[in-house]
Each structure stands twice: as C-alpha cells, then as structure tokens.
Tab-separated table of C-alpha atoms in Angstrom:
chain	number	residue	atom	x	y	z
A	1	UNK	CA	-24.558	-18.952	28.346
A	2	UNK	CA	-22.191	-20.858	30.531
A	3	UNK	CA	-18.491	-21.414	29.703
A	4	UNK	CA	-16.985	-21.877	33.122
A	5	UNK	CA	-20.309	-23.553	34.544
A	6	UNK	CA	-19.063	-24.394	37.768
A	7	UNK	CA	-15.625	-24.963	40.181
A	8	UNK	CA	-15.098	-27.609	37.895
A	9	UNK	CA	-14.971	-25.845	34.946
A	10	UNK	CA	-12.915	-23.245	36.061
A	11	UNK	CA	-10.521	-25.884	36.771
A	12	UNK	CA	-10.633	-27.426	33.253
A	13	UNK	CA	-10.197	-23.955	31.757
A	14	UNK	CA	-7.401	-23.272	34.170
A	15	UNK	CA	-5.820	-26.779	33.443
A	16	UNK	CA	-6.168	-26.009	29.467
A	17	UNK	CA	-4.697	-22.496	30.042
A	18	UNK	CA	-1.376	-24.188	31.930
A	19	UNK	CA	-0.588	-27.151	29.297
A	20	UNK	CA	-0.754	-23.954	26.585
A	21	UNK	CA	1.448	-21.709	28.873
A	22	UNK	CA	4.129	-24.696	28.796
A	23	UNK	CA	3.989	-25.335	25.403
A	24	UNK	CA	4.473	-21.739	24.273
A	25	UNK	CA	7.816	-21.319	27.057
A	26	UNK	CA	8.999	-25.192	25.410
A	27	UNK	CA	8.689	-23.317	21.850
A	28	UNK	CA	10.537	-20.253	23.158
A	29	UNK	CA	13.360	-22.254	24.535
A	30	UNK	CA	13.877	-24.522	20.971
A	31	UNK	CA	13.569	-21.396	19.112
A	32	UNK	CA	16.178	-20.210	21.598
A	33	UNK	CA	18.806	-22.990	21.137
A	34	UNK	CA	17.861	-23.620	17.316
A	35	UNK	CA	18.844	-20.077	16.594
A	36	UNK	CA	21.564	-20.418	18.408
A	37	UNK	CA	22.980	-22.977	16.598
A	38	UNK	CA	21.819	-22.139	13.074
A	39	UNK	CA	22.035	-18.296	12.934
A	40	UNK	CA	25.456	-17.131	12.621
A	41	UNK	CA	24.892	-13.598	13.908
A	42	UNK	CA	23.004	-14.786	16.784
A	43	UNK	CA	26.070	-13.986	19.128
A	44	UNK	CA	25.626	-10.362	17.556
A	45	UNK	CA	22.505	-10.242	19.705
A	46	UNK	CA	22.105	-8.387	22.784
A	47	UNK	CA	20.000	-10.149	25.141
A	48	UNK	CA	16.757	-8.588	25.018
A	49	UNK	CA	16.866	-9.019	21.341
A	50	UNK	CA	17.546	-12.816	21.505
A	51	UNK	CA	14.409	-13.035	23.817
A	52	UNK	CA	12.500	-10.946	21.176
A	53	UNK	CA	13.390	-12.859	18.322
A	54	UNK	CA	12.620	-15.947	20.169
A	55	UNK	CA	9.245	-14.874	21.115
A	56	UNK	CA	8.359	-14.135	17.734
A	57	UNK	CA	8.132	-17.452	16.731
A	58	UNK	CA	5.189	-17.807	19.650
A	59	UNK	CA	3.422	-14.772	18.547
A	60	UNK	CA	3.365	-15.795	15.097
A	61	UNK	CA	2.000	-19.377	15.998
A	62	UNK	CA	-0.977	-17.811	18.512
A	63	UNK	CA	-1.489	-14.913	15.408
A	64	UNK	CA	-1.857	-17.751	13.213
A	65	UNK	CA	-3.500	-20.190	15.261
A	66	UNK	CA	-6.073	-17.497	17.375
A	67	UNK	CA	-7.098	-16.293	13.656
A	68	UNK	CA	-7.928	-19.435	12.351
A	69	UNK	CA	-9.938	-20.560	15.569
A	70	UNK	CA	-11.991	-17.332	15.877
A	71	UNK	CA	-13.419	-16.818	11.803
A	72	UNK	CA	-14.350	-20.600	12.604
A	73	UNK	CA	-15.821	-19.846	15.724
A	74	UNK	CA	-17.376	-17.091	14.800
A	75	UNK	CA	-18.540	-18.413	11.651
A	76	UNK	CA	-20.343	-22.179	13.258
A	77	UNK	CA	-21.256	-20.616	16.567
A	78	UNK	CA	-25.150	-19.691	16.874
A	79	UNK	CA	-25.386	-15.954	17.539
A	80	UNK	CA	-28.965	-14.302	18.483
A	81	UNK	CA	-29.814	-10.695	17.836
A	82	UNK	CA	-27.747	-9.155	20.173
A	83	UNK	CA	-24.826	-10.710	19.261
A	84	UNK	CA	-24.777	-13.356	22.302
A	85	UNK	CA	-24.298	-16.693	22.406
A	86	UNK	CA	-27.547	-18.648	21.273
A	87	UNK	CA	-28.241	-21.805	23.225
A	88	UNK	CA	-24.956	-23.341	24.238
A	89	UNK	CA	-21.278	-22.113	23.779
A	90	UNK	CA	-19.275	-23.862	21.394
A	91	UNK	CA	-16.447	-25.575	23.197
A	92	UNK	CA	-13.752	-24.194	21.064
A	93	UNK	CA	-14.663	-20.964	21.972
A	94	UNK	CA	-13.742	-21.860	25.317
A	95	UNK	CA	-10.237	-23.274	23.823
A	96	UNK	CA	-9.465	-20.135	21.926
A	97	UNK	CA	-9.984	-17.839	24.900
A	98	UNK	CA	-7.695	-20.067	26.864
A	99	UNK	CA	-4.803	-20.101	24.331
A	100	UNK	CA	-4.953	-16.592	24.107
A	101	UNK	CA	-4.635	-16.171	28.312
A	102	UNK	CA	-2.125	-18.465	27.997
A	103	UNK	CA	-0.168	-16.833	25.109
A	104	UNK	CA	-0.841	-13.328	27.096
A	105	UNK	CA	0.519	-15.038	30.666
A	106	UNK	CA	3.887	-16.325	28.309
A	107	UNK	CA	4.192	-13.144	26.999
A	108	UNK	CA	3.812	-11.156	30.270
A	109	UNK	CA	6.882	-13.051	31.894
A	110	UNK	CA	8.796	-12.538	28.605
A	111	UNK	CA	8.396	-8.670	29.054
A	112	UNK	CA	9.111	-8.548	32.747
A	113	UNK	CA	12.147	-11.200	32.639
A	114	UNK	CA	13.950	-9.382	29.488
A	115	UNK	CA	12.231	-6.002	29.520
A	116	UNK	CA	12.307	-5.272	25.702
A	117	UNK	CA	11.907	-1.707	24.714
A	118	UNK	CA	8.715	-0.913	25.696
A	119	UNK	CA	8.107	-3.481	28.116
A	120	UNK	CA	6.044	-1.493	30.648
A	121	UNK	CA	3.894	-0.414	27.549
A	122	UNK	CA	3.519	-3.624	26.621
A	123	UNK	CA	3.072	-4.987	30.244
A	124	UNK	CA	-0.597	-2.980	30.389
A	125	UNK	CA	-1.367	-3.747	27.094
A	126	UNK	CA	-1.343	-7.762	28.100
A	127	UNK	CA	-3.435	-6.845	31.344
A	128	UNK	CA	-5.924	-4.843	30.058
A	129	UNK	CA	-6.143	-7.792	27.216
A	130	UNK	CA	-6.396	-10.356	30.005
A	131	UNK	CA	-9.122	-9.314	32.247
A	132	UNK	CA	-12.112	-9.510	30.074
A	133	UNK	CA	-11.339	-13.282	28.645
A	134	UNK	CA	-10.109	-14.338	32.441
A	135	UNK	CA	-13.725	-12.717	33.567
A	136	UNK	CA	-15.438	-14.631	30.624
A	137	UNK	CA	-13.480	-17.987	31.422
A	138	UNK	CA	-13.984	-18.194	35.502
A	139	UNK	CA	-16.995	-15.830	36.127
A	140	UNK	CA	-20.421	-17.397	35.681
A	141	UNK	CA	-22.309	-13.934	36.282
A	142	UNK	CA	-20.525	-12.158	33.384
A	143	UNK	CA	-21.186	-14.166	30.688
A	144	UNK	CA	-21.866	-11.734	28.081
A	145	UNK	CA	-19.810	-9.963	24.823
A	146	UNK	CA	-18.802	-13.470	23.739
A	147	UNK	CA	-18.987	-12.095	20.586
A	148	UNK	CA	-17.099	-8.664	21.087
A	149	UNK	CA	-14.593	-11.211	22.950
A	150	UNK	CA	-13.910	-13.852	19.958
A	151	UNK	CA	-13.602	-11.289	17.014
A	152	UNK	CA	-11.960	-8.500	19.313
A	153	UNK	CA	-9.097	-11.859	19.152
A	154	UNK	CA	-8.780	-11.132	15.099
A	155	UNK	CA	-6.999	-8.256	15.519
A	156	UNK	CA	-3.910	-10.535	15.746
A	157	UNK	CA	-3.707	-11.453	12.278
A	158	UNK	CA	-1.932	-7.969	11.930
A	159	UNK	CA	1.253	-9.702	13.728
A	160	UNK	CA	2.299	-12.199	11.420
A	161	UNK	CA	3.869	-9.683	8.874
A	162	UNK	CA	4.691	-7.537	11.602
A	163	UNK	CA	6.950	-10.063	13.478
A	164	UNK	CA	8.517	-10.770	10.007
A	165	UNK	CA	9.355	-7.042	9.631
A	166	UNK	CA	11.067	-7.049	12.794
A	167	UNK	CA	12.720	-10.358	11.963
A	168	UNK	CA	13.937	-8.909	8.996
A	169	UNK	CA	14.932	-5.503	11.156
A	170	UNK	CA	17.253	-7.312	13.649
A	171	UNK	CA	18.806	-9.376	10.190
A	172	UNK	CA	20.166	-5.772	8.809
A	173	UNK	CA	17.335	-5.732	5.863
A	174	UNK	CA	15.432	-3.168	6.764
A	175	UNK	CA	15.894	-1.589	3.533
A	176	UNK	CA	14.998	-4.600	1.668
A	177	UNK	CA	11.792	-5.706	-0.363
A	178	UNK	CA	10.685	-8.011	1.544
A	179	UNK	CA	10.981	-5.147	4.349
A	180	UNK	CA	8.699	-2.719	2.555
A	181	UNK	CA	6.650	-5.573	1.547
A	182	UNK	CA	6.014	-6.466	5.081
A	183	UNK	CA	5.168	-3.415	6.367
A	184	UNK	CA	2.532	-2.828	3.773
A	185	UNK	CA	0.695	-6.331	4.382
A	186	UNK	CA	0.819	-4.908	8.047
A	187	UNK	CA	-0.413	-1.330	7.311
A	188	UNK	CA	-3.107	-2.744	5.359
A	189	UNK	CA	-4.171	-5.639	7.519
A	190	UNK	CA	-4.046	-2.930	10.236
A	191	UNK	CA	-6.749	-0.995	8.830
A	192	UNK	CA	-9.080	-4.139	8.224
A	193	UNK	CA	-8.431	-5.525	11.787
A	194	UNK	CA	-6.982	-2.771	14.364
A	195	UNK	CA	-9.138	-0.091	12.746
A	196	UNK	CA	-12.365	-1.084	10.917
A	197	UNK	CA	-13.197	-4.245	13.406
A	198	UNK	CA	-12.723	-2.372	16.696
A	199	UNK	CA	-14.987	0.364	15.323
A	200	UNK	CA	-17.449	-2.579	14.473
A	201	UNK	CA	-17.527	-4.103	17.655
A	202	UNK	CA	-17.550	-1.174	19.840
A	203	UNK	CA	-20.728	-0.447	17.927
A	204	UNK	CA	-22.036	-3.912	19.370
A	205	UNK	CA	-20.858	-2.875	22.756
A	206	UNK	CA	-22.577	0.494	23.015
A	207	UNK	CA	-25.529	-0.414	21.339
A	208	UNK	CA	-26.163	-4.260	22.616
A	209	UNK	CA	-24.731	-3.895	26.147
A	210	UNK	CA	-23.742	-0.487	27.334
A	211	UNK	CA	-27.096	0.999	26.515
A	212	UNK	CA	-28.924	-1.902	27.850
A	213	UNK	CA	-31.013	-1.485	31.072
A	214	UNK	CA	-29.574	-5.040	31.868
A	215	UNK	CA	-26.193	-4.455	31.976
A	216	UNK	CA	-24.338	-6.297	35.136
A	217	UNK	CA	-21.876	-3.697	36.733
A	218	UNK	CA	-19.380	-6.482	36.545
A	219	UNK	CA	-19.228	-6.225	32.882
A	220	UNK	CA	-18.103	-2.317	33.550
A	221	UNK	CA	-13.939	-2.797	33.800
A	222	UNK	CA	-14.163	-5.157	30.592
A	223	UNK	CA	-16.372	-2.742	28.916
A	224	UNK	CA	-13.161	-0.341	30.085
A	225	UNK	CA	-10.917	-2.487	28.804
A	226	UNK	CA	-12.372	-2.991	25.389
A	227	UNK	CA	-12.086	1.124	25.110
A	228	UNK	CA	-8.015	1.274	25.837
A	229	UNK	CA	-7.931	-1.754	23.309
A	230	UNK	CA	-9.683	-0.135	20.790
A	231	UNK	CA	-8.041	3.445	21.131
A	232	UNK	CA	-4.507	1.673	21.281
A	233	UNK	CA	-5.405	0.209	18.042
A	234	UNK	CA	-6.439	3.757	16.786
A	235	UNK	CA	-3.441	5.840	18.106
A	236	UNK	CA	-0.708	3.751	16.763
A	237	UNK	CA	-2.610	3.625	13.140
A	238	UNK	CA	-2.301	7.260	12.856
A	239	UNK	CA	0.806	8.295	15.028
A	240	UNK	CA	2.963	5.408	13.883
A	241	UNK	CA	2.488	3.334	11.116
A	242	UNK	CA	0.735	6.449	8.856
A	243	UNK	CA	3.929	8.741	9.526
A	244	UNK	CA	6.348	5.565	8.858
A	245	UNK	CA	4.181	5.242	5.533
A	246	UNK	CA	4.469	8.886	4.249
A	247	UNK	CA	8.449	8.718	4.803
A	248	UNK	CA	8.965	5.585	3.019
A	249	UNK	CA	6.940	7.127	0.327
A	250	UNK	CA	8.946	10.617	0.064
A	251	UNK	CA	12.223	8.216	0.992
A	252	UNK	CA	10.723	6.059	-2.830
A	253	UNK	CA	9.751	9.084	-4.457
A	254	UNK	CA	13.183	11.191	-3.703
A	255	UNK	CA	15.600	8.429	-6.146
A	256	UNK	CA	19.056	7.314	-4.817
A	257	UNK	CA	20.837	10.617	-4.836
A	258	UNK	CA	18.151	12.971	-3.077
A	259	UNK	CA	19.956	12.650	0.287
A	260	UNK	CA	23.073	15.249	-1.117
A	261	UNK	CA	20.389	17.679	-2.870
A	262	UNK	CA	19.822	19.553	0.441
A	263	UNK	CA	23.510	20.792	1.591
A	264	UNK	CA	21.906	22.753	4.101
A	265	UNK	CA	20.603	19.462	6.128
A	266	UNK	CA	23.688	18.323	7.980
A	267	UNK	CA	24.220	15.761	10.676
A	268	UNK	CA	27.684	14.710	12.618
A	269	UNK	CA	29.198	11.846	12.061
A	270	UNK	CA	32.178	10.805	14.078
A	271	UNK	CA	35.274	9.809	12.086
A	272	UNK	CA	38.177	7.824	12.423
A	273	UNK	CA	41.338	8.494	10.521
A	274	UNK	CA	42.637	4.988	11.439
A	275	UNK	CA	39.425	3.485	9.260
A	276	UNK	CA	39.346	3.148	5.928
A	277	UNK	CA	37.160	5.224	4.197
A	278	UNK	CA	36.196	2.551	2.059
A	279	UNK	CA	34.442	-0.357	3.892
A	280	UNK	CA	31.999	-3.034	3.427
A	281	UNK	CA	30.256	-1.603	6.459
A	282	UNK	CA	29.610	1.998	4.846
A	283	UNK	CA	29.422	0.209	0.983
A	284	UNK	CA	26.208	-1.460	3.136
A	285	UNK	CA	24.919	1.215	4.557
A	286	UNK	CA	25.111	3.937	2.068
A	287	UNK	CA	24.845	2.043	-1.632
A	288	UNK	CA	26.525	2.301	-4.402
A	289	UNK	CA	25.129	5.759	-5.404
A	290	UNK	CA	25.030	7.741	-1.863
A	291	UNK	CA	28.320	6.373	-0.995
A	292	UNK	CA	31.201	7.811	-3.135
A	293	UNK	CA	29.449	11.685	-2.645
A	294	UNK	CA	30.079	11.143	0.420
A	295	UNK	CA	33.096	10.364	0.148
A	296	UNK	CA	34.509	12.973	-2.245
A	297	UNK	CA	32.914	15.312	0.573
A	298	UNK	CA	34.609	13.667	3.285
A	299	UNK	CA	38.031	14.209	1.013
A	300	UNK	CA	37.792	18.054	0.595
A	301	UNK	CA	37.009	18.575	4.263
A	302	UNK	CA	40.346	16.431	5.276
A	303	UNK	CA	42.465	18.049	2.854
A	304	UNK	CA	41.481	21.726	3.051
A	305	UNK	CA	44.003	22.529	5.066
A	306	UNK	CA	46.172	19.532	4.530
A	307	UNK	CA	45.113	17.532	7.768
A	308	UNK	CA	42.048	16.516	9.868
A	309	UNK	CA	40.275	19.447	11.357
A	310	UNK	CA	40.678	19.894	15.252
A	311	UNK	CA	37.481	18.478	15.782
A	312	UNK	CA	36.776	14.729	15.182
A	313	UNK	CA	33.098	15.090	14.069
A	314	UNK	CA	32.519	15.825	10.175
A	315	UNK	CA	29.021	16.999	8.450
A	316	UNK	CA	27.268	14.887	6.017
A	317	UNK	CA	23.978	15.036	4.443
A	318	UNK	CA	21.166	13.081	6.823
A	319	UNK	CA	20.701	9.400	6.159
A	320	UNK	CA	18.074	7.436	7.822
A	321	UNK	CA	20.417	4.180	8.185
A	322	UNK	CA	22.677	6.704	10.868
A	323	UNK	CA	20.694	7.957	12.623
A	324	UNK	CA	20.727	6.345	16.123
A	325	UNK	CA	24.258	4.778	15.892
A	326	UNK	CA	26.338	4.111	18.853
A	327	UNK	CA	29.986	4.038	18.854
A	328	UNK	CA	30.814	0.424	19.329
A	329	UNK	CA	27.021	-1.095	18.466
A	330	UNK	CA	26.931	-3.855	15.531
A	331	UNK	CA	25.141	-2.170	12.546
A	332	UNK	CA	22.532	-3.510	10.476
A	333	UNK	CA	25.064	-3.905	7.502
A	334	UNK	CA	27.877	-6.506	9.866
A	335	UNK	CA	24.819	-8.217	10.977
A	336	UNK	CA	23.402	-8.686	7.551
A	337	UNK	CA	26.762	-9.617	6.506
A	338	UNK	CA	27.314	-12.286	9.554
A	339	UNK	CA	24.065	-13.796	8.976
C-alpha cells in the first residue's frame, strides 16, 4: 500500500494539506466579520468566545465533510482480511486524511492564539490525533491501519449537534428545546461513534496488528495514540455527558416549582437595593413560575426588620442558571435578549 509513494508525493500531500489549511483560516475570518455584522450581541462576546464561535462554523464543515468522505471511502475502497488496503489506495483516502491534518493544524493555532477553556486539553488531543495520519501521509514504511485510520475519522459526526449546542449556549438558550434536543442527538451519536466504533476498531488493532509477528515498531506511537483516542472518547461518555444526562432528567422530572421544595438547599446571591426586583434579566432567568417565590422570599427577608440586613448577600433556593455568575458578566438572558 503506498499513499505517499515517494518525495513527490509527500509534496502533493503536503501541498493538498496547505490549500485546506487556508481555506479553513479564509472561512474563520468571514465567519468572523459576517457575525460581526449580522449578530447583534456579537459585541457581548469576550474574545475567546468570538474565536470559538467562529471556529465552529469550520468544525461543522470538516464534521460534515470528513463523515461523508470516510462511509464513502470506506464503503468503495477494497479491504482484504485484515482490514488493509487491497491492491491500491483509493486517492480520496489520501484527500480525507489531508483535510483532516489540515483541519487539526487550523484548529491547533486557534487554541494556542485564543486559548479557549481548555485549550491545553485540547492542544494534546489535536497532537495525539495528528501523528498517526501525518505518519500514514509522509511515511512509506508505515503504511498500515488504513482502515483503523479512515473510520477512527467518523467519530466526528458527533460534532455537528455538539457545535450547535454550544452555539445555542453562547445565544442564552441553553434552556431551550432545541438545547435539549441537541444534546440528545449528541449523547446518542456519541455512543454509536465515540463509544461503540472505537471499541470496534481497537478490536482490529489488537487482533490484526498488535498481535501480529509483523508488526513494524514504527507503527508503536500510533498504536499509542489510537489508545488515548479511544479512552478520551470513553471517559468523557461516562464522566460528562452521562452525569449532564441524569440532571437534565431529575431537572424534567422535578416540574417548574421543585427548586423552592427543599428550603434547606440555599445558595448566596448578591443583591442590590438600587435594582429593581423585577427585571427582564431575572423574568429570563428564573420563569414565570420560579420567579415571584422568589421574590415574596426576597420581600420577608428585607422587611423583617424594616431594612436590608447588614450583610448584602441573601439565601435563595439553588438554581442551575446562577450558578457561576460574575458580578458584572453579561448573562445568558441580556444576550438572548440582544441577539
């Protein structure tokens, strides 16, 4: 199997990889100014989140894209027994891996230039994801796990409803329906392609390379890097995305005026006696039902003794939408209202 074949073509393959790399910074940058001129709460945005937002777009069009490319490559491609490449590669394989490097290069920069929460996570994530399709694209002595490679590439399909959830997160509707309804197309694609699929193909890798006599040692850090993938893909199934499930379903299953059941569970809340009580802001946050409760609580603690207590911070009953406030910070509720 030969994809880079020679000096050559590593040079076409590096030449494909650059014209991609532009194109995905020129989408960036039009998403960029676009946004700026359409979305009204764009000036809302810190700048990491502009960056974010902006990169989106990109990750949706390589999800989209990189899917696509790989069921078709995987589909037309002649596999043998082993799950290698039978005769000669298709060239699209060849294209696919060099979108993805690309899209992983973009992305990279993106991290490092506007660190976004999680950046350094995020940083080794895109290395470890580089290395095997850069060794499969300019080594000719390592040409094996094509397969593994291509279908390991599905595993972004699980992006596109996860970029709109966080679209629809920095717009102040994370409460929405088309919230919820986004995070369960991601929960379930997760299973099919972040769960099931890695299991699958690091089934092919132990038993059709790792416990093969003929195994080249170079294969040994992408054989590495296929396990981090794979247990990444694991870890945040169970320790994030199951745990956000179960409290969206006890958050469902409680009904709107659950939160002031439990008087014991209190949290501080700063308040202002220059505010209003009644605002649009907290009319947003809270809802209709959660909202006056709160504020015929708020009332007997001011008047109790005729005035504001000495301290400025109140108790209420917990509310997810609080929690992680900053004096000062735009809330979800004036951005959703901006926008």
């Amino acid at each position: 199997v030969t994809m880079s074949m020679d000096i050559h073509g590593g040079w076409t393959n590096a030449s494909i990889i650059a014209v991609f790399f532009g194109a995905f910074w020129w989408l960036f940058f039009v998403t960029w100014l676009v946004s700026k001129r359409y979305l009204s709460c764009w000036d809302t945005f810190k700048i990491w989140e502009k960056a974010d937002w902006s990169s989106r777009l990109n990750s949706t069009v390589h999800a989209t894209l990189i899917s696509v490319g790989v069921v078709y490559c995987a589909v037309t491609q002649k596999w043998n027994a082993n799950y290698e490449v039978d005769g000669e590669a298709s060239p699209w394989l060849t294209i696919c891996f060099c979108f993805s490097v690309a899209y992983f290069l973009y992305d990279l920069l993106v991290l490092l230039i506007w660190q976004i929460p999680s950046w350094t996570l995020f940083c080794v994530h895109h290395c470890v994801a580089l290395y095997p399709y850069c060794n499969a694209l300019f080594s000719n002595d390592c040409q094996r796990g094509i397969f593994v490679l291509n279908c390991f590439l599905l595993v972004e399909l699980s992006t596109i409803p996860l970029n709109a959830q966080a679209h629809l997160e920095q717009l102040g509707m994370q409460d929405s329906v088309w919230h919820r309804a986004a995070f369960g197309t991601t929960y379930f694609l997760w299973i099919i392609v972040r769960v099931i699929l890695p299991a699958f193909l690091m089934w092919v890798v132990y038993s059709r390379i790792i416990l093969k006599p003929d195994m080249p040692m170079c294969l040994v850090p992408a054989v590495i890097c296929a396990h981090i993938i794979a247990v990444f893909c694991w870890f945040v199934f169970l320790f994030v995305w199951t745990p956000e499930l179960i409290r969206l379903l006890r958050t469902t299953n409680q009904g709107p005026c659950a939160i002031i059941d439990d008087p014991e569970q209190e949290l501080n809340v700063s308040v202002d006696e220059e505010a209003p009580l009644l605002n649009l802001s907290m009319r947003a946050s809270f809802g209709e039902p959660q909202l006056f409760p709160l504020l015929h609580k708020l009332e007997n603690k001011i008047t109790e003794n005729g005035h504001f207590p000495e301290s400025r911070s109140q108790t209420y009953p917990p509310y997810h939408a609080l929690e992680g406030k900053e004096s000062g910070s735009t809330t979800s509720s004036t951005r959703l209202a901006s926008c």
